[in-house]
PDB file of C-alpha atoms in Angstrom:
ATOM      1  CA  MET A   1       0.000   0.000   0.000  1.00  0.00           C
ATOM      2  CA  LEU A   2       2.916   2.345   0.760  1.00  0.00           C
ATOM      3  CA  SER A   3       4.462   1.586  -2.633  1.00  0.00           C
ATOM      4  CA  ILE A   4       1.147   2.282  -4.371  1.00  0.00           C
ATOM      5  CA  ALA A   5       0.783   5.545  -2.477  1.00  0.00           C
ATOM      6  CA  LEU A   6       4.326   6.658  -3.380  1.00  0.00           C
ATOM      7  CA  MET A   7       3.792   5.773  -7.035  1.00  0.00           C
ATOM      8  CA  ALA A   8       0.520   7.728  -7.138  1.00  0.00           C
ATOM      9  CA  ALA A   9       2.108  10.727  -5.400  1.00  0.00           C
ATOM     10  CA  ASP A  10       5.083  10.676  -7.756  1.00  0.00           C
ATOM     11  CA  HIS A  11       2.829  10.415 -10.791  1.00  0.00           C
ATOM     12  CA  ARG A  12       0.310  13.132  -9.832  1.00  0.00           C
ATOM     13  CA  THR A  13       2.443  15.565  -7.803  1.00  0.00           C
ATOM     14  CA  GLU A  14       6.012  16.863  -7.642  1.00  0.00           C
ATOM     15  CA  LEU A  15       6.502  16.114  -3.950  1.00  0.00           C
ATOM     16  CA  LEU A  16       9.097  13.377  -4.605  1.00  0.00           C
ATOM     17  CA  VAL A  17      11.231  15.217  -7.185  1.00  0.00           C
ATOM     18  CA  GLY A  18      13.815  16.146  -4.538  1.00  0.00           C
ATOM     19  CA  VAL A  19      13.843  12.620  -3.143  1.00  0.00           C
ATOM     20  CA  ARG A  20      14.370  11.213  -6.625  1.00  0.00           C
ATOM     21  CA  GLY A  21      17.317  13.581  -7.184  1.00  0.00           C
ATOM     22  CA  VAL A  22      18.933  12.494  -3.916  1.00  0.00           C
ATOM     23  CA  LEU A  23      18.492   8.820  -4.777  1.00  0.00           C
ATOM     24  CA  SER A  24      19.954   9.423  -8.236  1.00  0.00           C
ATOM     25  CA  LEU A  25      22.979  11.138  -6.708  1.00  0.00           C
ATOM     26  CA  LEU A  26      23.511   8.265  -4.288  1.00  0.00           C
ATOM     27  CA  THR A  27      23.268   5.569  -6.976  1.00  0.00           C
ATOM     28  CA  THR A  28      25.501   7.311  -9.531  1.00  0.00           C
ATOM     29  CA  PRO A  29      28.794   5.962  -8.016  1.00  0.00           C
ATOM     30  CA  VAL A  30      27.336   2.451  -8.184  1.00  0.00           C
ATOM     31  CA  PHE A  31      26.681   2.807 -11.883  1.00  0.00           C
ATOM     32  CA  VAL A  32      30.138   4.308 -12.440  1.00  0.00           C
ATOM     33  CA  VAL A  33      31.870   1.467 -10.592  1.00  0.00           C
ATOM     34  CA  ALA A  34      29.772  -1.138 -12.415  1.00  0.00           C
ATOM     35  CA  ASP A  35      30.742   0.402 -15.746  1.00  0.00           C
ATOM     36  CA  VAL A  36      34.498   0.386 -15.032  1.00  0.00           C
ATOM     37  CA  PRO A  37      35.151  -3.158 -16.402  1.00  0.00           C
ATOM     38  CA  TYR A  38      33.291  -2.369 -19.622  1.00  0.00           C
ATOM     39  CA  ALA A  39      35.054   0.967 -20.056  1.00  0.00           C
ATOM     40  CA  GLY A  40      38.421  -0.664 -19.352  1.00  0.00           C
ATOM     41  CA  PHE A  41      37.700  -3.382 -21.882  1.00  0.00           C
ATOM     42  CA  GLU A  42      36.807  -0.787 -24.508  1.00  0.00           C
ATOM     43  CA  ILE A  43      40.028   1.155 -23.841  1.00  0.00           C
ATOM     44  CA  VAL A  44      42.252  -1.955 -23.949  1.00  0.00           C
ATOM     45  CA  SER A  45      40.578  -3.394 -27.049  1.00  0.00           C
ATOM     46  CA  GLY A  46      40.828  -0.015 -28.776  1.00  0.00           C
ATOM     47  CA  TRP A  47      44.528   0.258 -27.896  1.00  0.00           C
ATOM     48  CA  LEU A  48      45.231  -3.274 -29.130  1.00  0.00           C
ATOM     49  CA  PHE A  49      43.397  -2.569 -32.372  1.00  0.00           C
ATOM     50  CA  LEU A  50      45.334   0.655 -32.941  1.00  0.00           C
ATOM     51  CA  HIS A  51      48.626  -1.094 -32.110  1.00  0.00           C
ATOM     52  CA  ALA A  52      47.937  -3.918 -34.573  1.00  0.00           C
ATOM     53  CA  GLU A  53      46.800  -1.465 -37.238  1.00  0.00           C
ATOM     54  CA  ASN A  54      49.888   0.675 -36.703  1.00  0.00           C
ATOM     55  CA  ALA A  55      52.153  -2.382 -37.036  1.00  0.00           C
ATOM     56  CA  ARG A  56      50.366  -3.408 -40.245  1.00  0.00           C
ATOM     57  CA  LEU A  57      50.720   0.068 -41.712  1.00  0.00           C
ATOM     58  CA  ARG A  58      54.438   0.146 -40.804  1.00  0.00           C
ATOM     59  CA  ARG A  59      54.978  -3.161 -42.614  1.00  0.00           C
ATOM     60  CA  GLU A  60      53.084  -1.951 -45.669  1.00  0.00           C
ATOM     61  CA  ASN A  61      54.999   1.335 -45.683  1.00  0.00           C
ATOM     62  CA  LEU A  62      58.308  -0.521 -45.477  1.00  0.00           C
ATOM     63  CA  GLY A  63      57.335  -2.716 -48.407  1.00  0.00           C
ATOM     64  CA  TYR A  64      56.303   0.307 -50.460  1.00  0.00           C
ATOM     65  CA  ALA A  65      59.516   2.156 -49.553  1.00  0.00           C
ATOM     66  CA  THR A  66      61.786  -0.703 -50.626  1.00  0.00           C
ATOM     67  CA  GLU A  67      59.935  -1.113 -53.920  1.00  0.00           C
ATOM     68  CA  ASN A  68      59.949   2.640 -54.499  1.00  0.00           C
ATOM     69  CA  GLN A  69      63.703   2.941 -54.007  1.00  0.00           C
ATOM     70  CA  ARG A  70      64.280   0.237 -56.645  1.00  0.00           C
ATOM     71  CA  LEU A  71      62.102   2.091 -59.119  1.00  0.00           C
ATOM     72  CA  GLN A  72      63.913   5.350 -58.410  1.00  0.00           C
ATOM     73  CA  ALA A  73      67.282   3.686 -58.951  1.00  0.00           C
ATOM     74  CA  LEU A  74      66.129   2.358 -62.335  1.00  0.00           C
ATOM     75  CA  GLU A  75      64.445   5.574 -63.462  1.00  0.00           C
ATOM     76  CA  SER A  76      67.535   7.086 -65.087  1.00  0.00           C
ATOM     77  CA  GLU A  77      68.097   3.936 -67.180  1.00  0.00           C
ATOM     78  CA  ILE A  78      64.523   3.039 -67.982  1.00  0.00           C
ATOM     79  CA  ASP A  79      65.093   3.102 -71.777  1.00  0.00           C
ATOM     80  CA  ARG A  80      67.985   0.648 -71.655  1.00  0.00           C
ATOM     81  CA  LEU A  81      66.278  -1.696 -69.197  1.00  0.00           C
ATOM     82  CA  ARG A  82      62.715  -1.545 -70.502  1.00  0.00           C
ATOM     83  CA  ALA A  83      63.040  -5.002 -72.063  1.00  0.00           C
ATOM     84  CA  LEU A  84      64.205  -6.434 -68.754  1.00  0.00           C
ATOM     85  CA  LEU A  85      61.610  -4.931 -66.421  1.00  0.00           C
ATOM     86  CA  GLY A  86      59.288  -7.883 -66.887  1.00  0.00           C
ATOM     87  CA  SER A  87      61.873 -10.453 -65.870  1.00  0.00           C
ATOM     88  CA  THR A  88      65.357  -9.908 -64.526  1.00  0.00           C
ATOM     89  CA  GLN A  89      64.755  -6.611 -62.758  1.00  0.00           C
ATOM     90  CA  ARG A  90      61.930  -7.873 -60.580  1.00  0.00           C
ATOM     91  CA  ILE A  91      62.308  -9.668 -57.312  1.00  0.00           C
ATOM     92  CA  ARG A  92      61.177 -13.250 -57.594  1.00  0.00           C
ATOM     93  CA  GLY A  93      60.799 -15.392 -54.527  1.00  0.00           C
ATOM     94  CA  THR A  94      59.774 -15.049 -50.916  1.00  0.00           C
ATOM     95  CA  VAL A  95      59.531 -11.673 -49.200  1.00  0.00           C
ATOM     96  CA  SER A  96      58.964 -11.436 -45.452  1.00  0.00           C
ATOM     97  CA  PHE A  97      59.148  -8.740 -42.806  1.00  0.00           C
ATOM     98  CA  ALA A  98      61.362  -9.037 -39.733  1.00  0.00           C
ATOM     99  CA  GLU A  99      62.154  -7.010 -36.633  1.00  0.00           C
ATOM    100  CA  VAL A 100      65.578  -6.522 -35.083  1.00  0.00           C
ATOM    101  CA  ILE A 101      65.670  -8.152 -31.651  1.00  0.00           C
ATOM    102  CA  GLY A 102      69.364  -8.062 -30.794  1.00  0.00           C
ATOM    103  CA  LEU A 103      72.963  -7.309 -31.691  1.00  0.00           C
ATOM    104  CA  SER A 104      75.940  -9.623 -31.966  1.00  0.00           C
ATOM    105  CA  PRO A 105      77.815  -9.933 -28.645  1.00  0.00           C
ATOM    106  CA  ASP A 106      81.103  -9.993 -30.602  1.00  0.00           C
ATOM    107  CA  PRO A 107      82.332  -6.363 -30.845  1.00  0.00           C
ATOM    108  CA  THR A 108      84.515  -7.246 -33.844  1.00  0.00           C
ATOM    109  CA  ARG A 109      81.574  -8.344 -36.008  1.00  0.00           C
ATOM    110  CA  GLU A 110      78.846  -6.225 -37.568  1.00  0.00           C
ATOM    111  CA  MET A 111      75.762  -8.395 -37.033  1.00  0.00           C
ATOM    112  CA  LEU A 112      72.091  -8.163 -36.083  1.00  0.00           C
ATOM    113  CA  VAL A 113      69.591 -10.739 -34.830  1.00  0.00           C
ATOM    114  CA  VAL A 114      66.074 -10.735 -36.327  1.00  0.00           C
ATOM    115  CA  ASP A 115      62.886 -12.471 -35.190  1.00  0.00           C
ATOM    116  CA  LYS A 116      62.328 -14.630 -38.289  1.00  0.00           C
ATOM    117  CA  GLY A 117      63.831 -18.048 -39.011  1.00  0.00           C
ATOM    118  CA  ARG A 118      63.422 -21.252 -40.948  1.00  0.00           C
ATOM    119  CA  SER A 119      59.838 -21.649 -39.723  1.00  0.00           C
ATOM    120  CA  VAL A 120      58.776 -18.881 -42.159  1.00  0.00           C
ATOM    121  CA  GLY A 121      61.140 -19.862 -44.977  1.00  0.00           C
ATOM    122  CA  VAL A 122      64.217 -17.791 -44.114  1.00  0.00           C
ATOM    123  CA  GLU A 123      67.421 -19.351 -45.467  1.00  0.00           C
ATOM    124  CA  ILE A 124      71.127 -18.623 -45.336  1.00  0.00           C
ATOM    125  CA  GLY A 125      72.038 -16.132 -48.051  1.00  0.00           C
ATOM    126  CA  ASP A 126      68.703 -14.266 -48.102  1.00  0.00           C
ATOM    127  CA  ALA A 127      69.156 -10.546 -48.775  1.00  0.00           C
ATOM    128  CA  VAL A 128      68.154  -8.100 -46.024  1.00  0.00           C
ATOM    129  CA  LEU A 129      66.883  -4.586 -46.856  1.00  0.00           C
ATOM    130  CA  ASP A 130      65.482  -1.589 -45.047  1.00  0.00           C
ATOM    131  CA  ALA A 131      63.607   1.411 -46.428  1.00  0.00           C
ATOM    132  CA  ASP A 132      66.861   3.076 -47.567  1.00  0.00           C
ATOM    133  CA  GLY A 133      68.990   0.296 -49.029  1.00  0.00           C
ATOM    134  CA  LEU A 134      70.816  -2.988 -48.584  1.00  0.00           C
ATOM    135  CA  VAL A 135      71.483  -3.976 -44.962  1.00  0.00           C
ATOM    136  CA  GLY A 136      73.255  -7.308 -45.469  1.00  0.00           C
ATOM    137  CA  GLN A 137      72.444 -10.999 -45.733  1.00  0.00           C
ATOM    138  CA  ILE A 138      71.380 -13.933 -43.560  1.00  0.00           C
ATOM    139  CA  VAL A 139      74.389 -15.993 -42.436  1.00  0.00           C
ATOM    140  CA  ALA A 140      72.736 -18.180 -39.778  1.00  0.00           C
ATOM    141  CA  ALA A 141      69.069 -19.229 -39.736  1.00  0.00           C
ATOM    142  CA  GLY A 142      67.545 -20.833 -36.656  1.00  0.00           C
ATOM    143  CA  PRO A 143      63.963 -22.069 -36.198  1.00  0.00           C
ATOM    144  CA  VAL A 144      62.579 -18.693 -35.039  1.00  0.00           C
ATOM    145  CA  SER A 145      65.465 -16.209 -35.387  1.00  0.00           C
ATOM    146  CA  SER A 146      68.353 -15.461 -37.717  1.00  0.00           C
ATOM    147  CA  ARG A 147      71.653 -13.587 -37.805  1.00  0.00           C
ATOM    148  CA  VAL A 148      72.254 -10.840 -40.343  1.00  0.00           C
ATOM    149  CA  LEU A 149      75.787 -10.029 -41.493  1.00  0.00           C
ATOM    150  CA  LEU A 150      75.844  -6.298 -42.219  1.00  0.00           C
ATOM    151  CA  VAL A 151      77.407  -4.863 -45.363  1.00  0.00           C
ATOM    152  CA  THR A 152      79.898  -3.017 -43.140  1.00  0.00           C
ATOM    153  CA  ASP A 153      81.364  -6.219 -41.674  1.00  0.00           C
ATOM    154  CA  PHE A 154      84.993  -6.719 -42.722  1.00  0.00           C
ATOM    155  CA  SER A 155      84.152 -10.138 -44.243  1.00  0.00           C
ATOM    156  CA  HIS A 156      81.209  -8.958 -46.342  1.00  0.00           C
ATOM    157  CA  ALA A 157      81.521  -8.142 -50.054  1.00  0.00           C
ATOM    158  CA  THR A 158      78.769  -6.860 -52.354  1.00  0.00           C
ATOM    159  CA  PRO A 159      78.817  -6.752 -56.180  1.00  0.00           C
ATOM    160  CA  VAL A 160      77.779  -3.198 -57.073  1.00  0.00           C
ATOM    161  CA  GLN A 161      77.719  -0.797 -59.977  1.00  0.00           C
ATOM    162  CA  ILE A 162      77.744   2.976 -60.211  1.00  0.00           C
ATOM    163  CA  LEU A 163      74.257   4.068 -61.190  1.00  0.00           C
ATOM    164  CA  ARG A 164      75.578   6.972 -63.274  1.00  0.00           C
ATOM    165  CA  ASN A 165      77.770   4.956 -65.656  1.00  0.00           C
ATOM    166  CA  ASP A 166      77.264   1.234 -64.829  1.00  0.00           C
ATOM    167  CA  LEU A 167      80.892   0.791 -63.745  1.00  0.00           C
ATOM    168  CA  ARG A 168      81.018  -2.492 -61.794  1.00  0.00           C
ATOM    169  CA  ALA A 169      83.106  -3.159 -58.712  1.00  0.00           C
ATOM    170  CA  ILE A 170      83.128  -4.962 -55.370  1.00  0.00           C
ATOM    171  CA  LEU A 171      82.152  -3.074 -52.218  1.00  0.00           C
ATOM    172  CA  ARG A 172      83.663  -4.466 -49.017  1.00  0.00           C
ATOM    173  CA  GLY A 173      82.980  -3.749 -45.391  1.00  0.00           C
ATOM    174  CA  THR A 174      85.678  -2.225 -43.232  1.00  0.00           C
ATOM    175  CA  GLY A 175      84.387  -3.193 -39.783  1.00  0.00           C
ATOM    176  CA  ALA A 176      83.515   0.442 -39.086  1.00  0.00           C
ATOM    177  CA  PRO A 177      79.772   1.171 -38.597  1.00  0.00           C
ATOM    178  CA  GLU A 178      79.424   3.745 -41.392  1.00  0.00           C
ATOM    179  CA  GLN A 179      82.294   2.991 -43.749  1.00  0.00           C
ATOM    180  CA  LEU A 180      82.679   0.827 -46.858  1.00  0.00           C
ATOM    181  CA  SER A 181      85.526   0.448 -49.339  1.00  0.00           C
ATOM    182  CA  LEU A 182      85.248   0.139 -53.129  1.00  0.00           C
ATOM    183  CA  GLN A 183      87.814  -2.437 -54.178  1.00  0.00           C
ATOM    184  CA  HIS A 184      90.249  -2.557 -57.120  1.00  0.00           C
ATOM    185  CA  VAL A 185      89.043   0.522 -58.975  1.00  0.00           C
ATOM    186  CA  PRO A 186      91.747   1.946 -61.283  1.00  0.00           C
ATOM    187  CA  ASN A 187      92.914   5.507 -60.767  1.00  0.00           C
ATOM    188  CA  THR A 188      91.614   6.371 -64.235  1.00  0.00           C
ATOM    189  CA  ALA A 189      88.086   5.047 -63.589  1.00  0.00           C
ATOM    190  CA  ASP A 190      85.173   7.486 -63.805  1.00  0.00           C
ATOM    191  CA  VAL A 191      84.162   7.644 -60.140  1.00  0.00           C
ATOM    192  CA  ARG A 192      82.943  10.833 -58.459  1.00  0.00           C
ATOM    193  CA  VAL A 193      82.091  11.866 -54.918  1.00  0.00           C
ATOM    194  CA  GLY A 194      78.332  11.540 -54.538  1.00  0.00           C
ATOM    195  CA  ASP A 195      77.953   8.616 -56.958  1.00  0.00           C
ATOM    196  CA  LEU A 196      75.253   6.171 -55.909  1.00  0.00           C
ATOM    197  CA  LEU A 197      76.309   2.507 -55.757  1.00  0.00           C
ATOM    198  CA  VAL A 198      73.530  -0.033 -56.345  1.00  0.00           C
ATOM    199  CA  THR A 199      73.473  -3.815 -56.329  1.00  0.00           C
ATOM    200  CA  SER A 200      74.455  -5.193 -59.732  1.00  0.00           C
ATOM    201  CA  GLY A 201      72.670  -8.530 -59.345  1.00  0.00           C
ATOM    202  CA  LEU A 202      75.757 -10.482 -60.387  1.00  0.00           C
ATOM    203  CA  GLY A 203      75.983 -13.851 -58.688  1.00  0.00           C
ATOM    204  CA  GLY A 204      72.243 -13.935 -57.968  1.00  0.00           C
ATOM    205  CA  ARG A 205      72.763 -13.200 -54.288  1.00  0.00           C
ATOM    206  CA  PHE A 206      71.210  -9.725 -54.082  1.00  0.00           C
ATOM    207  CA  PRO A 207      68.317  -8.293 -56.115  1.00  0.00           C
ATOM    208  CA  PRO A 208      69.660  -5.804 -58.702  1.00  0.00           C
ATOM    209  CA  GLY A 209      69.082  -2.068 -58.515  1.00  0.00           C
ATOM    210  CA  TYR A 210      68.944  -1.517 -54.748  1.00  0.00           C
ATOM    211  CA  PRO A 211      70.982   1.343 -53.223  1.00  0.00           C
ATOM    212  CA  VAL A 212      73.965   0.212 -51.172  1.00  0.00           C
ATOM    213  CA  ALA A 213      76.212   3.219 -50.590  1.00  0.00           C
ATOM    214  CA  VAL A 214      77.204   6.720 -51.670  1.00  0.00           C
ATOM    215  CA  VAL A 215      80.821   7.585 -52.570  1.00  0.00           C
ATOM    216  CA  GLU A 216      82.210  10.001 -49.970  1.00  0.00           C
ATOM    217  CA  GLU A 217      85.954  10.179 -50.578  1.00  0.00           C
ATOM    218  CA  ILE A 218      88.382   9.340 -53.399  1.00  0.00           C
ATOM    219  CA  LEU A 219      92.137   9.197 -52.768  1.00  0.00           C
ATOM    220  CA  GLN A 220      94.340   8.725 -55.834  1.00  0.00           C
ATOM    221  CA  ASP A 221      98.022   7.856 -55.488  1.00  0.00           C
ATOM    222  CA  PRO A 222      99.938   7.978 -58.800  1.00  0.00           C
ATOM    223  CA  ALA A 223     102.253   5.275 -57.475  1.00  0.00           C
ATOM    224  CA  ALA A 224      99.354   2.908 -56.716  1.00  0.00           C
ATOM    225  CA  PRO A 225      97.408   1.015 -59.398  1.00  0.00           C
ATOM    226  CA  PHE A 226      94.055   1.462 -57.646  1.00  0.00           C
ATOM    227  CA  ALA A 227      92.296   4.399 -56.016  1.00  0.00           C
ATOM    228  CA  ALA A 228      91.269   4.310 -52.360  1.00  0.00           C
ATOM    229  CA  ILE A 229      87.520   4.963 -52.410  1.00  0.00           C
ATOM    230  CA  ARG A 230      85.444   5.299 -49.267  1.00  0.00           C
ATOM    231  CA  ALA A 231      81.640   5.066 -49.293  1.00  0.00           C
ATOM    232  CA  ARG A 232      78.835   5.483 -46.753  1.00  0.00           C
ATOM    233  CA  PRO A 233      75.956   2.950 -46.550  1.00  0.00           C
ATOM    234  CA  THR A 234      72.547   4.255 -47.566  1.00  0.00           C
ATOM    235  CA  ALA A 235      70.756   1.897 -45.145  1.00  0.00           C
ATOM    236  CA  GLN A 236      70.164   3.046 -41.586  1.00  0.00           C
ATOM    237  CA  LEU A 237      72.195   0.196 -40.114  1.00  0.00           C
ATOM    238  CA  ALA A 238      72.250   1.517 -36.548  1.00  0.00           C
ATOM    239  CA  ARG A 239      68.630   2.719 -36.480  1.00  0.00           C
ATOM    240  CA  SER A 240      66.451   0.476 -38.652  1.00  0.00           C
ATOM    241  CA  ARG A 241      64.244  -1.806 -36.590  1.00  0.00           C
ATOM    242  CA  HIS A 242      62.005  -3.269 -39.282  1.00  0.00           C
ATOM    243  CA  LEU A 243      63.614  -5.080 -42.216  1.00  0.00           C
ATOM    244  CA  VAL A 244      62.628  -6.936 -45.382  1.00  0.00           C
ATOM    245  CA  LEU A 245      64.040 -10.411 -46.093  1.00  0.00           C
ATOM    246  CA  VAL A 246      64.205 -11.492 -49.748  1.00  0.00           C
ATOM    247  CA  GLY A 247      64.909 -15.134 -50.552  1.00  0.00           C
ATOM    248  CA  ASP A 248      64.668 -17.857 -53.188  1.00  0.00           C
ATOM    249  CA  ARG A 249      65.708 -15.578 -56.039  1.00  0.00           C
ATOM    250  CA  ALA A 250      66.008 -16.976 -59.530  1.00  0.00           C
ATOM    251  CA  PRO A 251      69.274 -16.332 -61.418  1.00  0.00           C
ATOM    252  CA  THR A 252      69.415 -12.874 -63.052  1.00  0.00           C
ATOM    253  CA  ASP A 253      71.356 -11.021 -65.753  1.00  0.00           C
ATOM    254  CA  GLY A 254      71.367 -14.102 -67.999  1.00  0.00           C
ATOM    255  CA  LEU A 255      73.267 -16.283 -65.523  1.00  0.00           C
ATOM    256  CA  ALA A 256      72.780 -19.993 -66.009  1.00  0.00           C
ATOM    257  CA  GLU A 257      71.102 -22.175 -63.422  1.00  0.00           C
ATOM    258  CA  SER A 258      73.545 -23.230 -60.750  1.00  0.00           C
ATOM    259  CA  PRO A 259      73.488 -24.313 -57.120  1.00  0.00           C
ATOM    260  CA  ALA A 260      72.964 -21.510 -54.599  1.00  0.00           C
ATOM    261  CA  PRO A 261      76.325 -19.816 -53.904  1.00  0.00           C
ATOM    262  CA  GLU A 262      77.899 -19.602 -50.516  1.00  0.00           C
ATOM    263  CA  PRO A 263      77.244 -16.356 -48.579  1.00  0.00           C
ATOM    264  CA  ILE A 264      79.370 -13.631 -50.171  1.00  0.00           C
ATOM    265  CA  GLY A 265      82.349 -12.766 -48.039  1.00  0.00           C
ATOM    266  CA  ALA A 266      81.344 -15.083 -45.211  1.00  0.00           C
ATOM    267  CA  GLY A 267      84.549 -16.605 -43.950  1.00  0.00           C
ATOM    268  CA  THR A 268      86.628 -15.432 -46.927  1.00  0.00           C
TER     269      THR A 268
END
């Protein structure tokens, strides 16, 4: 009877408006506390979604950047290479993304450890790139991680050519983080400071046309048969965290089928 009386009074009069406001104020914290788990779930799920989306966009951007740099490197020679664009100048094989998870504990070696291994098809000899150029190659592949020998390691050698005039040479690491050496280039060769060195594709180890280094210094001694040429890597070796692994490449530049070569410069 009391409930019926209160309902009738609330419906027909405004006597209980104040009481209703007080009750609403008292119950508000209960509703807020009850809503905390749902609000927390929404925040966490939203953060996880944004994190996954951001990671996906980073991977896509890295893939676009590596493809774009190849196209830029070939732009100046598009007429000469137009017949080859459909075959030898395209990457054929597996492409996967990896993240740097560690450095080599040996201070005398220029190496990285990435979070991809044989379980996703990574093999010894696969080329490793970042958004700016060639980083190195896989020299040890475990089940879930691999070691990358950087182009700056003293044992690493890369077949390259000068983009401006197609002069071919071998680029070796010096063991210094940002220094490479162009080997056995005659004093009379047409090499200039600022020349871009790209992978030549010879040997089938690295995809052709990717930036490797920029010539920084040329020292010519008339008494020496070869010039001393120093170059700087284009890849961000000390800063890149996300990398692209390229494997299972078919022979290029008209090379005949042959067994996969040993890692260039590894142990030699």
